[in-house]
Tab-separated table of C-alpha atoms in Angstrom:
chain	number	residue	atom	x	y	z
A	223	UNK	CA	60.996	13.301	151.432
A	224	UNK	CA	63.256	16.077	152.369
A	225	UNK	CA	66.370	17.952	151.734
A	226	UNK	CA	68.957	17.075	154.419
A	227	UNK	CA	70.827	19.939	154.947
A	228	UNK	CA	74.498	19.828	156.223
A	229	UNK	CA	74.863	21.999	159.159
A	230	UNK	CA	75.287	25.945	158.460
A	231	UNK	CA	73.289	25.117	155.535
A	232	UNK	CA	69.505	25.029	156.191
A	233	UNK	CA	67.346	27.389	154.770
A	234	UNK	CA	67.090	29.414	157.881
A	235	UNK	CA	71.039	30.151	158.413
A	236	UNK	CA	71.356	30.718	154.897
A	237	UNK	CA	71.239	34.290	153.123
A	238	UNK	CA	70.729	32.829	149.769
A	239	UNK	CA	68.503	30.179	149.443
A	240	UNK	CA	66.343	29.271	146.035
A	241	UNK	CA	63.674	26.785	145.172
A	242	UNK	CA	62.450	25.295	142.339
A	243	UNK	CA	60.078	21.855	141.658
A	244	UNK	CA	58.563	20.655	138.481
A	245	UNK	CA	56.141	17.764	137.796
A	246	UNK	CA	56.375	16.037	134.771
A	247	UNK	CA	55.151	13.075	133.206
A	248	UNK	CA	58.905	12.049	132.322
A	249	UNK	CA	60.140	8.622	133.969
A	250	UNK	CA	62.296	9.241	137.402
A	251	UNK	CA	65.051	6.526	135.782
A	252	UNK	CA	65.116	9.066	132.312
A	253	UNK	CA	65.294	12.578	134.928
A	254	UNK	CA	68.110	11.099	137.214
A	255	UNK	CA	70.102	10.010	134.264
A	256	UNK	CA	70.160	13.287	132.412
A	257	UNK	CA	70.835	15.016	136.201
A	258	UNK	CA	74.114	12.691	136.887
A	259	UNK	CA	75.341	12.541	132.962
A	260	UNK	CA	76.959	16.304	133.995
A	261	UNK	CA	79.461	15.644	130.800
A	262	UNK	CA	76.144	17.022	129.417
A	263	UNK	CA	74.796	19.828	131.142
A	264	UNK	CA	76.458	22.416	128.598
A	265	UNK	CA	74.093	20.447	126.153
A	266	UNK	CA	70.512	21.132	127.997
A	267	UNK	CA	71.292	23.870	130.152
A	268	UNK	CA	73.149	26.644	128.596
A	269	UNK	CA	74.395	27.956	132.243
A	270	UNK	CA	76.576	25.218	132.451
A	271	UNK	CA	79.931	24.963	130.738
A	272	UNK	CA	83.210	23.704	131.273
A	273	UNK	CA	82.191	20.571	133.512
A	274	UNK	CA	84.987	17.794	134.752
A	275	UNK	CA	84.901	15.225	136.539
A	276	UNK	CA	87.714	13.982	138.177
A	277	UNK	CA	89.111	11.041	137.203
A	278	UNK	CA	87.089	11.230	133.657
A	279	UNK	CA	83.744	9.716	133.055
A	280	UNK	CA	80.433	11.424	132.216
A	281	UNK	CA	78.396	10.878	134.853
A	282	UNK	CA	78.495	11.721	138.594
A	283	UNK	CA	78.554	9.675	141.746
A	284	UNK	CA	78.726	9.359	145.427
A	285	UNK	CA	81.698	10.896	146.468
A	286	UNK	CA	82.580	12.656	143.607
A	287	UNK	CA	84.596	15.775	142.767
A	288	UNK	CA	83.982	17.810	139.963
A	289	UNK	CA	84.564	21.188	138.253
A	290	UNK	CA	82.063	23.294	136.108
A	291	UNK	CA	81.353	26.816	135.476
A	292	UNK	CA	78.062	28.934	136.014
A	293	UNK	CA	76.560	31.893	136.523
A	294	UNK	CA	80.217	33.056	135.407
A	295	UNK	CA	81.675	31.654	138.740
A	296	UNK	CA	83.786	28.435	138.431
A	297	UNK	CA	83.633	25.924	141.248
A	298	UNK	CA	84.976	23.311	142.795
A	299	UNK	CA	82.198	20.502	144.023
A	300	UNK	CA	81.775	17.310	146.067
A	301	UNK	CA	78.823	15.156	145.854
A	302	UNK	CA	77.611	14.498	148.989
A	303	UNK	CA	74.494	12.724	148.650
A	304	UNK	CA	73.577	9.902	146.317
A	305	UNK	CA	70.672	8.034	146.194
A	306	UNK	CA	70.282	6.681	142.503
A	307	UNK	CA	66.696	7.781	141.272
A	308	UNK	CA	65.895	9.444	144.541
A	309	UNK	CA	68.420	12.179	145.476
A	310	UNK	CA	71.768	13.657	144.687
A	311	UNK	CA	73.362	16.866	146.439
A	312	UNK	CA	76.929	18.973	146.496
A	313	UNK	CA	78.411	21.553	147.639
A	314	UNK	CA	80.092	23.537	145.491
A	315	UNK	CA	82.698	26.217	146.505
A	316	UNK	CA	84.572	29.080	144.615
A	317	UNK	CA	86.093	32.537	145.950
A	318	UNK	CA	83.355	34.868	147.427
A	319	UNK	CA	80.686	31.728	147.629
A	320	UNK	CA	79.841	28.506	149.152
A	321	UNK	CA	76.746	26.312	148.364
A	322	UNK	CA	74.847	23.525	149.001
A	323	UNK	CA	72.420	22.316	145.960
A	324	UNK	CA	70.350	19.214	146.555
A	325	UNK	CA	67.903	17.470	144.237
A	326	UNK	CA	65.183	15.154	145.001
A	327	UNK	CA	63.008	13.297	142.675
A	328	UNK	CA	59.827	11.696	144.160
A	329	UNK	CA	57.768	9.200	141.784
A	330	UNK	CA	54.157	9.880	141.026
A	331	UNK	CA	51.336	7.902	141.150
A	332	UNK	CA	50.487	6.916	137.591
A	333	UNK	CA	53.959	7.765	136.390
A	334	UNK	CA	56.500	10.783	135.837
A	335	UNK	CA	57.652	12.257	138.452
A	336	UNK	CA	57.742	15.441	140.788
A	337	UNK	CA	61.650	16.626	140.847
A	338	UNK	CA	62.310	19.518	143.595
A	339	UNK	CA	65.875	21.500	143.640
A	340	UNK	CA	67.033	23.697	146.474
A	341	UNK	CA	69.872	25.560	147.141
A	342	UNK	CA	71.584	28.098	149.829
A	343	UNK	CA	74.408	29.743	149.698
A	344	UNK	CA	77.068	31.661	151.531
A	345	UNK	CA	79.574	34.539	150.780
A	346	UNK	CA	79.977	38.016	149.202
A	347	UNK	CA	79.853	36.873	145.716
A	348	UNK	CA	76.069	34.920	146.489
A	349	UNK	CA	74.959	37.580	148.522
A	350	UNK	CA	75.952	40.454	145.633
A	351	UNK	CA	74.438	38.403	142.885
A	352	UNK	CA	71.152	37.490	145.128
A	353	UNK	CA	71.038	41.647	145.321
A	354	UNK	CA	71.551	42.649	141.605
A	355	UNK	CA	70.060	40.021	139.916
A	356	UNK	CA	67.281	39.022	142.642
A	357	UNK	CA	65.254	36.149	140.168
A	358	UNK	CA	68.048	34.715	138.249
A	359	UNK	CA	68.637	31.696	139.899
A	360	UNK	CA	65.594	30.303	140.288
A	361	UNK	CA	64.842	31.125	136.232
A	362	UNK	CA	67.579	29.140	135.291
A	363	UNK	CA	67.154	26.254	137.704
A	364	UNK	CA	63.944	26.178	136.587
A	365	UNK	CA	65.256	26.410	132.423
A	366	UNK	CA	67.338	23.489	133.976
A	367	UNK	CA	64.189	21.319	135.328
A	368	UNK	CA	62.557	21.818	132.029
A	369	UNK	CA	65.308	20.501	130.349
A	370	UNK	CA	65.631	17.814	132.701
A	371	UNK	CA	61.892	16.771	132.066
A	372	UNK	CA	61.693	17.292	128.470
């Protein structure tokens, strides 16, 4: 399984682009429940905050359009991808930066799960904070797979 990245997107026409993958012993149902119930992100990841979707509800969807802020940016996002228990992916935009993030989560044999995240990005604001704070992102996506495992 792979990310499917929209065009301008893929890793190679990307300046920003940061990967993270965790294997746990945690169900793929339990992981992809906590990923889509974004109501709580500010609850296991403390760089999310501020997260609403439109039209109300907790929990994502295919389709759906959402607010949230991190890494002190607030964006505007779309899922575009939605495969319950297999995949989910957005892009999320704001001034100075445009991304894609997609998530896949790929049963193991035996149980839990092996859950891969990858983004890239566009724009002054991704590029700056890729050159100032060069590991951030993929320490807190990884803070974020913990969480999602735990």
């Amino acid at each position: 399984m792979t990310i499917r990245w929209p065009d301008g997107f893929a890793p190679a026409d990307s300046p920003v682009h940061i990967v993270n993958r965790i294997e746990t012993p945690t169900d793929p149902q339990i992981v992809w429940r906590r990923l889509i119930r974004a109501a709580d992100w500010p609850l296991i990841y403390a760089n999310a905050s501020k997260v609403k979707i439109e039209g109300g509800g907790a929990d994502l969807f295919a389709g759906a359009h959402f607010t949230w802020n991190t890494f002190g940016v607030a964006l505007k996002t779309r899922v575009t991808e939605f495969e319950p228990e297999t995949r989910i992916a957005w892009i999320a935009e704001s001034t100075g930066v445009r991304a894609y993030h997609a998530w896949l989560i790929t049963p193991s044999d035996g149980g839990g799960c092996t859950v891969l995240t990858e983004e890239t990005q566009h724009g002054l604001i991704a590029r700056a904070g890729r050159l100032l704070f060069p590991r951030r992102m993929e320490h807190w996506h990884q803070k974020w797979l913990e969480a999602l495992s735990a």
